[in-house]
């Protein structure tokens, strides 16, 4: 389940962009937490 699923479910471009940004952030966090603590925010 990724950004494309949300795109078809909602249809709102603004919502889609926000979801993709959040999805990418989640992917990055899941990868970075394995190497270092998430203190970049």
Coordinates of C-alpha atoms in Angstrom, one line a residue:
X1 CA 0.0 0.0 0.0
X2 CA 1.6 3.3 -1.1
X3 CA 0.9 6.7 -2.5
X4 CA -0.9 5.4 -5.6
X5 CA -3.5 3.7 -3.5
X6 CA -4.3 7.0 -1.7
X7 CA -4.4 8.8 -5.1
X8 CA -7.2 6.6 -6.4
X9 CA -9.0 6.6 -3.0
X10 CA -9.1 10.4 -2.5
X11 CA -8.4 12.1 -5.9
X12 CA -7.3 15.4 -4.3
X13 CA -4.0 16.4 -5.7
X14 CA -3.0 18.5 -2.7
X15 CA -3.9 15.6 -0.4
X16 CA -2.0 13.2 -2.6
X17 CA 1.2 15.4 -2.5
X18 CA 0.9 15.6 1.3
X19 CA 0.5 11.8 1.6
X20 CA 3.4 11.1 -0.7
X21 CA 5.6 13.5 1.4
X22 CA 4.4 11.7 4.6
X23 CA 5.0 8.3 3.0
X24 CA 8.5 9.2 1.9
X25 CA 9.2 10.6 5.4
X26 CA 8.0 7.3 7.0
X27 CA 10.2 5.3 4.6
X28 CA 13.2 7.5 5.5
X29 CA 12.6 7.3 9.2
X30 CA 12.3 3.5 9.1
X31 CA 15.6 3.3 7.4
X32 CA 17.5 5.9 9.5
X33 CA 16.3 4.7 12.9
X34 CA 18.3 1.5 12.2
X35 CA 21.6 3.5 12.0
X36 CA 21.1 6.5 14.2
X37 CA 18.4 8.0 16.5
X38 CA 15.8 10.2 14.8
X39 CA 16.9 13.6 16.2
X40 CA 17.1 15.5 12.9
X41 CA 13.7 17.1 13.6

